[in-house]
Amino acid sequence: MGTRRLALAGAALAAVLLAACSQGSATNPDAGAGGTGAGGSVTLKFQSLQDQPAAVEAVKGIVDSWNSAHPETKVELIQAGWDGIYDKLVTQFNGNAAPDIIHYEAASIVPFARDGYLADLTSKVPAELKSDISDGIWKSVTVDNKVIAMPTELQTYVVFANKKLLEASGATVPTGDSMTLEQFRALAKATTKDGKFGLAWGLKSPTATFMSLALTSGGTFFSGTGKEAKINVGAGELAVPKLVKDMAYTDKSIDPVSLTQSGSQALASFYAGKAAMTVQGSFQAANIKKDAPAGLDWVELPPLSGSQGTAQAANPQTLSVNADSPNADKAAEFVAYFANAENMAKLNQADALIPASKKAQDLILSSTGGKDGWDMTMKSAQGLTGAPFLAVDAYTQWKDTIATPSFQKYLANQIDDAGLTQALTEGFTQVNR
Amino acid sequence: MNRTSPPVKALQYLALAAYILFLGFPLLWLVSASIKSSQELAALDMSLLPKQFHWDNYAVALQKQGLTRSAVNSLVVSLLSMVFVVLLSMPAAYALARFKGRLRAVGVGWILVSQVFPVILIIIPLFIILRDVRLVDTLLGLVLVYTTFTMPFALWMLQGFVAAIPTDLEEAAAIDGASRFQTLRRIVFPLLMPGIVATAMFAFVAAWNEFFFALVLIQSPENYTLPVALKMFVGGEGKVALGPLAAGAVLATIPSLVVFSILQRRLTGGLLAGSVKG
Amino acid sequence: MTITSTVAPSPTTQDRRPRRGRQDRSSQQRREAIALVFPSLVPIVIFSVLPLLQGVWYAFTDATLRRNDTADFVGIDNFTRLAGDSFFWSSFRIGLIWAVSVTLLQLVASLGLALLLNSDLRFRSLTRLLALIPWAMPPVVVAIMWTMIYTPNGGPLNAALGAVGLPSSINWLGDFNTALPAVIVVGVWIGMPQTTVTLLAGLQQIPAELSEAAAVDGASAWQRFRNVTLPSLRPIVVSITSLNFIWNFNSFGLVYVMTEGGPGGKTMLPMLFTYLEAFKNRNIGYAAAMGVVLVIVVVLILAGFLRTQFRKESA
């Protein structure tokens, strides 16, 4: 087995693989934004993150129809994954290799806009679309009075209920346009019996949920933007965490295990009939429809409302245009086309998400007849509004290193209201230096 | 070793079985998840055996565009990195272990620092260097990066293995008039074989499983490697297509197991035994 | 670099070459050394040393990731600021518990496994292959699988504990007391193939005669292990342990996916702070200072470790 033979085999293998390697990489010599090809035709690179097969198809359909109508401006679809996309975008922007059109979500794309990487779309949004999307949603994608992204798909937090368990407890299934936090608490208490819990709430990563639902009680957490942002934790901010704690420790109506689980894990208890209700992202309606046991009769309840109504934080998925793109205007045109009502209805229905524009929402309502929770989901969408945390520079760090651990300690009953308030505010002062 | 008594032997087998259970159970669970329907995966009280075999996951995983393509990319990149790492680090590790002085100081210092310094802080300068030599979004660029970043480990380990070889043998050869190169080829490298195989396995795995560089450096879907392609089953908002992901992951373990089984045959010594006697 | 001499091979391997002219020999040695090292230097300098120097340079600037950012030299401002960052330092304690326990457990468990795989048992190729499973499983699914195994209600681990009459409702990743041990087990699991293969290769390199000679002299299995196997293995144990320590101290991805640093910050590792500061806050200058501090701390710890190892060797 001489070393020489081994070395020879190694060298031969390397040669073959190198050949394969350079062949594979020859297809795409240029990283980054597309350019201008022969005859003045333009290629736009569109990095899309769709993960549901139906949504991938929907985006492909939109791109294909654009390409056949605009032979001079070809859009090249690049499919990337959600996981790790932030890291990828950071390097793409800093290496000057970002695509022309960028799919992401408001909370995560805003920092790139603040750093100057995104083109101003304010004047590129068609007037009709501008008025068809609520000011609250526009607020979530506006940085320094510039629209930096097109809102495309949204979600809300909603309550799903097991109809049989609700009726067996003697409670009536709520209807109407909203359900107050008190009604919700009473309902959970009433359905907690026979070893079953009223509610399974996956709060392993509680911050996003609490930040969003705090708006129902006027809790905004922050005022100001960028580095100048100030934190304020008061009654409105604490309303929902307090509600959860009271339900878990006073009423014992929340399955305590679910508080340390993800939303999908909490769904398992709901499927198994061990919890009468569960709070989930609205998109889970599609998964419940697909995965729930055949006998489970489920219903989506009216949106939760606190002292300030059914407001929730809008954190839409977005399309943005790279400020360094040589064809930024063309890219903005495509973004506007992408966001038209027909396209948005098609895409959001495939993804079980909520389109930003009223017209697209109506299209979905009429094509689904409001079934499978769509009617309640659309009602909850009316409360969507921009939340101040989107514009806070240190938000992500505060969320990961301060807020999430503090909320977890609070939910585990290790700190009280005062302790939570102190941890959240002092922690923010330290990270926002 | 026929001295081992039967009770000791039984204990050894028991311990080995415990190890295999600990190390292998997650794979068993993965296989089980890959043949369950999404309904069953979402239910409480998970069992190892699915109620109903659900092979669709494999069909879905394979249909997912580019999974096979990315497997081929991964295999090419991993094998190439493995060959490069071994070829480049063998001589250097020898030098590191046998020559003292400044070279060794600099070498060891760099090995440690390069392993500790967070990758996150060098990725942007690295990206710009690669972009300037037009190696961003190429498999070759990935191979060079993997080779570079696996080498500290390979050097560090191999110099340990070299240090474990008694110098007497080399001296004997030197007295017989063999040049340094001949000594290396005839005496040191054959003795190093187990260490080289261990290093080669590591170099392969490091490239095969690597996610971050591949995510950041590769732009076109046709150049994605397997970890990047598999990650695409993990969506936003924690939406995971668990069944198809598990199926894809099961398929992805096969090539690495094949490579391991080929390499580990060479993980046997016994060569040294013969040469010391002489 | 004081540590460099400490990893020198054991006394038996020290230079006893026939003496020629001293000058002549050392210059020839240098040429040989350069020829042996040069091929590996090229990629290292281009793809590792250059970016690394740039990364260290950031630590002394106010560099951010803004578009067209101009980084200004700020001296040691970043370091003085870091000195007062209590969150970063408190994560160090968790980081050390994590890295030390994972490294030690990895070493003990892998040494046991390597000895078993090296002994004369049946199904050797098969068991050796099975021992590599954690390597073969794509990292994407590792955290997902372990999270499923740890599921408090209906997960296989609790079900197995329940079946033998032990408490079966432990919320492994959600409970403040069990979260860190639970992720440490996964850390050990994922690093075992690496350590096992390395130690197994080391065992294979030990001449069988040594052990057999000791056996003839009437040494027990334990004595043979202590007096023959372990000393021969020492350079390899030292190498793999120091590397494992570095990797474990440096890793946060696996833990982050499983627990996101929770519950209540119980699994928040120091590298997470560097990541958040560099990429999420886009203050790459301050983050680089964290990186430099991490390097210094780890190198100091390793220097201590390697030095004691060297003392033992020469004792």
Tab-separated table of N, CA and C in Angstrom, chain A residues 234-327:
chain	number	residue	atom	x	y	z
A	234	GLY	N	-44.258	50.583	31.544
A	234	GLY	CA	-45.323	50.953	32.482
A	234	GLY	C	-46.449	49.939	32.432
A	235	ALA	N	-47.634	50.392	32.842
A	235	ALA	CA	-48.779	49.491	32.931
A	235	ALA	C	-49.118	48.875	31.569
A	236	GLY	N	-49.067	49.703	30.516
A	236	GLY	CA	-49.423	49.199	29.190
A	236	GLY	C	-48.449	48.125	28.729
A	237	GLU	N	-47.148	48.364	28.951
A	237	GLU	CA	-46.133	47.403	28.532
A	237	GLU	C	-46.277	46.079	29.293
A	238	LEU	N	-46.666	46.186	30.583
A	238	LEU	CA	-46.705	44.990	31.422
A	238	LEU	C	-48.033	44.239	31.337
A	239	ALA	N	-49.044	44.851	30.681
A	239	ALA	CA	-50.394	44.259	30.721
A	239	ALA	C	-50.394	42.797	30.287
A	240	VAL	N	-49.785	42.511	29.141
A	240	VAL	CA	-49.874	41.140	28.621
A	240	VAL	C	-48.989	40.155	29.408
A	241	PRO	N	-47.717	40.507	29.707
A	241	PRO	CA	-46.934	39.595	30.551
A	241	PRO	C	-47.633	39.295	31.877
A	242	LYS	N	-48.247	40.337	32.469
A	242	LYS	CA	-48.957	40.158	33.729
A	242	LYS	C	-50.128	39.205	33.559
A	243	LEU	N	-50.857	39.397	32.455
A	243	LEU	CA	-51.998	38.521	32.171
A	243	LEU	C	-51.526	37.068	32.123
A	244	VAL	N	-50.416	36.846	31.416
A	244	VAL	CA	-49.928	35.472	31.279
A	244	VAL	C	-49.545	34.908	32.645
A	245	LYS	N	-48.875	35.723	33.430
A	245	LYS	CA	-48.445	35.249	34.747
A	245	LYS	C	-49.652	34.932	35.631
A	246	ASP	N	-50.632	35.830	35.623
A	246	ASP	CA	-51.827	35.582	36.427
A	246	ASP	C	-52.520	34.299	35.984
A	247	MET	N	-52.614	34.118	34.683
A	247	MET	CA	-53.270	32.907	34.174
A	247	MET	C	-52.484	31.665	34.562
A	248	ALA	N	-51.140	31.773	34.536
A	248	ALA	CA	-50.322	30.597	34.809
A	248	ALA	C	-50.277	30.266	36.294
A	249	TYR	N	-50.203	31.300	37.167
A	249	TYR	CA	-49.967	31.008	38.587
A	249	TYR	C	-51.195	31.218	39.462
A	250	THR	N	-52.080	32.162	39.110
A	250	THR	CA	-53.279	32.362	39.923
A	250	THR	C	-54.400	31.452	39.449
A	251	ASP	N	-54.705	31.553	38.139
A	251	ASP	CA	-55.806	30.736	37.600
A	251	ASP	C	-55.346	29.313	37.291
A	252	LYS	N	-54.068	29.128	37.082
A	252	LYS	CA	-53.510	27.849	36.613
A	252	LYS	C	-54.231	27.365	35.352
A	253	SER	N	-54.514	28.316	34.470
A	253	SER	CA	-55.246	27.950	33.254
A	253	SER	C	-54.325	27.824	32.030
A	254	ILE	N	-53.015	28.129	32.198
A	254	ILE	CA	-52.062	27.930	31.091
A	254	ILE	C	-51.196	26.715	31.404
A	255	ASP	N	-51.004	25.870	30.443
A	255	ASP	CA	-50.086	24.742	30.600
A	255	ASP	C	-48.672	25.307	30.822
A	256	PRO	N	-48.099	25.127	32.036
A	256	PRO	CA	-46.815	25.792	32.320
A	256	PRO	C	-45.687	25.337	31.393
A	257	VAL	N	-45.744	24.083	30.959
A	257	VAL	CA	-44.695	23.595	30.053
A	257	VAL	C	-44.693	24.404	28.754
A	258	SER	N	-45.887	24.755	28.281
A	258	SER	CA	-45.970	25.448	26.991
A	258	SER	C	-45.237	26.791	27.042
A	259	LEU	N	-45.140	27.393	28.228
A	259	LEU	CA	-44.470	28.691	28.329
A	259	LEU	C	-42.994	28.605	27.962
A	260	THR	N	-42.418	27.390	28.007
A	260	THR	CA	-41.006	27.233	27.652
A	260	THR	C	-40.841	26.611	26.271
A	261	GLN	N	-41.950	26.481	25.549
A	261	GLN	CA	-41.876	25.819	24.247
A	261	GLN	C	-42.080	26.797	23.098
A	262	SER	N	-41.762	26.339	21.892
A	262	SER	CA	-42.033	27.156	20.718
A	262	SER	C	-43.516	27.037	20.359
A	263	GLY	N	-43.969	27.936	19.496
A	263	GLY	CA	-45.364	27.905	19.081
A	263	GLY	C	-45.788	26.553	18.515
A	264	SER	N	-44.928	25.987	17.649
A	264	SER	CA	-45.301	24.713	17.023
A	264	SER	C	-45.392	23.596	18.057
A	265	GLN	N	-44.498	23.632	19.065
A	265	GLN	CA	-44.562	22.600	20.100
A	265	GLN	C	-45.841	22.740	20.918
A	266	ALA	N	-46.244	23.986	21.170
A	266	ALA	CA	-47.470	24.203	21.926
A	266	ALA	C	-48.679	23.699	21.151
A	267	LEU	N	-48.586	23.758	19.818
A	267	LEU	CA	-49.691	23.257	18.994
A	267	LEU	C	-49.964	21.783	19.268
A	268	ALA	N	-48.898	21.023	19.601
A	268	ALA	CA	-49.068	19.591	19.821
A	268	ALA	C	-50.076	19.329	20.943
A	269	SER	N	-49.998	20.138	22.046
A	269	SER	CA	-50.949	19.979	23.145
A	269	SER	C	-52.362	20.304	22.676
A	270	PHE	N	-52.436	21.323	21.827
A	270	PHE	CA	-53.749	21.719	21.293
A	270	PHE	C	-54.330	20.586	20.437
A	271	TYR	N	-53.498	20.006	19.575
A	271	TYR	CA	-53.953	18.888	18.736
A	271	TYR	C	-54.408	17.715	19.593
A	272	ALA	N	-53.653	17.474	20.693
A	272	ALA	CA	-53.944	16.306	21.515
A	272	ALA	C	-55.170	16.530	22.403
A	273	GLY	N	-55.796	17.715	22.308
A	273	GLY	CA	-56.974	17.986	23.125
A	273	GLY	C	-56.634	18.249	24.575
A	274	LYS	N	-55.358	18.552	24.849
A	274	LYS	CA	-54.960	18.816	26.236
A	274	LYS	C	-55.047	20.287	26.583
A	275	ALA	N	-55.270	21.113	25.584
A	275	ALA	CA	-55.478	22.543	25.824
A	275	ALA	C	-56.625	22.993	24.934
A	276	ALA	N	-57.516	23.816	25.511
A	276	ALA	CA	-58.694	24.220	24.752
A	276	ALA	C	-58.371	25.313	23.745
A	277	MET	N	-57.360	26.126	24.077
A	277	MET	CA	-57.033	27.229	23.172
A	277	MET	C	-55.511	27.325	23.033
A	278	THR	N	-55.082	27.999	21.990
A	278	THR	CA	-53.655	28.291	21.849
A	278	THR	C	-53.486	29.617	21.127
A	279	VAL	N	-52.495	30.393	21.559
A	279	VAL	CA	-52.196	31.657	20.871
A	279	VAL	C	-51.069	31.373	19.881
A	280	GLN	N	-51.265	31.768	18.633
A	280	GLN	CA	-50.316	31.428	17.575
A	280	GLN	C	-50.238	32.562	16.563
A	281	GLY	N	-49.210	32.532	15.747
A	281	GLY	CA	-49.187	33.397	14.582
A	281	GLY	C	-50.328	32.998	13.648
A	282	SER	N	-50.944	33.989	12.987
A	282	SER	CA	-52.134	33.689	12.194
A	282	SER	C	-51.844	32.675	11.083
A	283	PHE	N	-50.600	32.645	10.599
A	283	PHE	CA	-50.278	31.716	9.504
A	283	PHE	C	-50.453	30.257	9.911
A	284	GLN	N	-50.453	29.993	11.228
A	284	GLN	CA	-50.575	28.604	11.677
A	284	GLN	C	-51.927	28.009	11.287
A	285	ALA	N	-52.896	28.848	10.927
A	285	ALA	CA	-54.197	28.324	10.493
A	285	ALA	C	-54.004	27.270	9.411
A	286	ALA	N	-53.082	27.547	8.485
A	286	ALA	CA	-52.860	26.591	7.390
A	286	ALA	C	-52.288	25.285	7.916
A	287	ASN	N	-51.367	25.374	8.893
A	287	ASN	CA	-50.798	24.146	9.450
A	287	ASN	C	-51.829	23.374	10.255
A	288	ILE	N	-52.668	24.115	10.990
A	288	ILE	CA	-53.701	23.432	11.776
A	288	ILE	C	-54.637	22.682	10.831
A	289	LYS	N	-54.977	23.341	9.748
A	289	LYS	CA	-55.864	22.700	8.771
A	289	LYS	C	-55.225	21.406	8.249
A	290	LYS	N	-53.904	21.434	8.080
A	290	LYS	CA	-53.206	20.295	7.498
A	290	LYS	C	-52.901	19.212	8.541
A	291	ASP	N	-52.494	19.615	9.734
A	291	ASP	CA	-51.934	18.658	10.694
A	291	ASP	C	-52.871	18.234	11.814
A	292	ALA	N	-53.937	18.990	12.066
A	292	ALA	CA	-54.800	18.647	13.199
A	292	ALA	C	-55.450	17.291	12.951
A	293	PRO	N	-55.656	16.522	14.036
A	293	PRO	CA	-56.337	15.236	13.872
A	293	PRO	C	-57.721	15.453	13.268
A	294	ALA	N	-58.186	14.464	12.525
A	294	ALA	CA	-59.431	14.626	11.760
A	294	ALA	C	-60.599	15.095	12.625
A	295	GLY	N	-60.688	14.605	13.866
A	295	GLY	CA	-61.853	14.925	14.693
A	295	GLY	C	-61.838	16.305	15.322
A	296	LEU	N	-60.748	17.035	15.176
A	296	LEU	CA	-60.624	18.302	15.899
A	296	LEU	C	-61.409	19.403	15.191
A	297	ASP	N	-62.416	19.912	15.902
A	297	ASP	CA	-63.229	20.987	15.347
A	297	ASP	C	-62.695	22.304	15.881
A	298	TRP	N	-61.952	23.025	15.041
A	298	TRP	CA	-61.295	24.229	15.558
A	298	TRP	C	-61.883	25.493	14.963
A	299	VAL	N	-61.633	26.590	15.671
A	299	VAL	CA	-62.158	27.866	15.229
A	299	VAL	C	-61.173	28.954	15.634
A	300	GLU	N	-61.102	29.995	14.813
A	300	GLU	CA	-60.248	31.123	15.182
A	300	GLU	C	-61.107	32.162	15.878
A	301	LEU	N	-60.675	32.632	17.061
A	301	LEU	CA	-61.464	33.581	17.847
A	301	LEU	C	-61.191	35.010	17.391
A	302	PRO	N	-62.079	35.936	17.779
A	302	PRO	CA	-61.874	37.342	17.389
A	302	PRO	C	-60.556	37.865	17.953
A	303	PRO	N	-59.991	38.900	17.320
A	303	PRO	CA	-58.702	39.429	17.770
A	303	PRO	C	-58.766	39.942	19.203
A	304	LEU	N	-57.663	39.741	19.948
A	304	LEU	CA	-57.581	40.207	21.328
A	304	LEU	C	-57.582	41.726	21.366
A	305	SER	N	-58.292	42.276	22.371
A	305	SER	CA	-58.274	43.729	22.467
A	305	SER	C	-58.077	44.164	23.909
A	306	GLY	N	-57.234	45.164	24.097
A	306	GLY	CA	-57.002	45.721	25.420
A	306	GLY	C	-57.582	47.107	25.497
A	307	SER	N	-57.024	47.918	26.375
A	307	SER	CA	-57.575	49.260	26.575
A	307	SER	C	-57.467	50.097	25.303
A	308	GLN	N	-56.547	49.756	24.427
A	308	GLN	CA	-56.371	50.541	23.203
A	308	GLN	C	-56.821	49.779	21.958
A	309	GLY	N	-57.752	48.856	22.131
A	309	GLY	CA	-58.284	48.151	20.968
A	309	GLY	C	-57.427	46.977	20.536
A	310	THR	N	-57.514	46.629	19.254
A	310	THR	CA	-56.891	45.401	18.758
A	310	THR	C	-55.543	45.657	18.088
A	311	ALA	N	-54.876	46.758	18.472
A	311	ALA	CA	-53.622	47.099	17.798
A	311	ALA	C	-52.552	46.018	18.006
A	312	GLN	N	-51.804	45.733	16.967
A	312	GLN	CA	-50.642	44.846	17.059
A	312	GLN	C	-49.540	45.433	16.182
A	313	ALA	N	-48.289	45.002	16.451
A	313	ALA	CA	-47.178	45.561	15.695
A	313	ALA	C	-47.118	44.941	14.295
A	314	ALA	N	-47.032	45.808	13.293
A	314	ALA	CA	-46.854	45.319	11.923
A	314	ALA	C	-45.370	45.093	11.683
A	315	ASN	N	-45.019	43.861	11.321
A	315	ASN	CA	-43.641	43.585	10.941
A	315	ASN	C	-43.682	42.831	9.617
A	316	PRO	N	-44.009	43.565	8.527
A	316	PRO	CA	-44.254	42.878	7.258
A	316	PRO	C	-42.990	42.297	6.647
A	317	GLN	N	-43.173	41.262	5.836
A	317	GLN	CA	-42.113	40.898	4.902
A	317	GLN	C	-42.053	42.001	3.851
A	318	THR	N	-40.875	42.169	3.287
A	318	THR	CA	-40.693	43.348	2.443
A	318	THR	C	-39.882	43.036	1.200
A	319	LEU	N	-40.004	43.903	0.211
A	319	LEU	CA	-39.067	43.929	-0.913
A	319	LEU	C	-38.391	45.291	-0.900
A	320	SER	N	-37.048	45.286	-0.972
A	320	SER	CA	-36.315	46.548	-1.008
A	320	SER	C	-35.417	46.566	-2.227
A	321	VAL	N	-34.910	47.751	-2.533
A	321	VAL	CA	-34.012	47.910	-3.671
A	321	VAL	C	-32.644	48.369	-3.161
A	322	ASN	N	-31.610	47.708	-3.639
A	322	ASN	CA	-30.230	48.016	-3.296
A	322	ASN	C	-29.853	49.417	-3.790
A	323	ALA	N	-29.400	50.278	-2.876
A	323	ALA	CA	-29.068	51.648	-3.253
A	323	ALA	C	-27.937	51.703	-4.289
A	324	ASP	N	-27.083	50.683	-4.291
A	324	ASP	CA	-25.963	50.658	-5.228
A	324	ASP	C	-26.303	49.982	-6.547
A	325	SER	N	-27.549	49.569	-6.705
A	325	SER	CA	-27.925	48.912	-7.961
A	325	SER	C	-27.832	49.912	-9.106
A	326	PRO	N	-27.184	49.512	-10.217
A	326	PRO	CA	-27.112	50.443	-11.358
A	326	PRO	C	-28.481	50.643	-12.008
A	327	ASN	N	-29.422	49.779	-11.685
A	327	ASN	CA	-30.745	49.874	-12.297
A	327	ASN	C	-31.829	50.024	-11.237
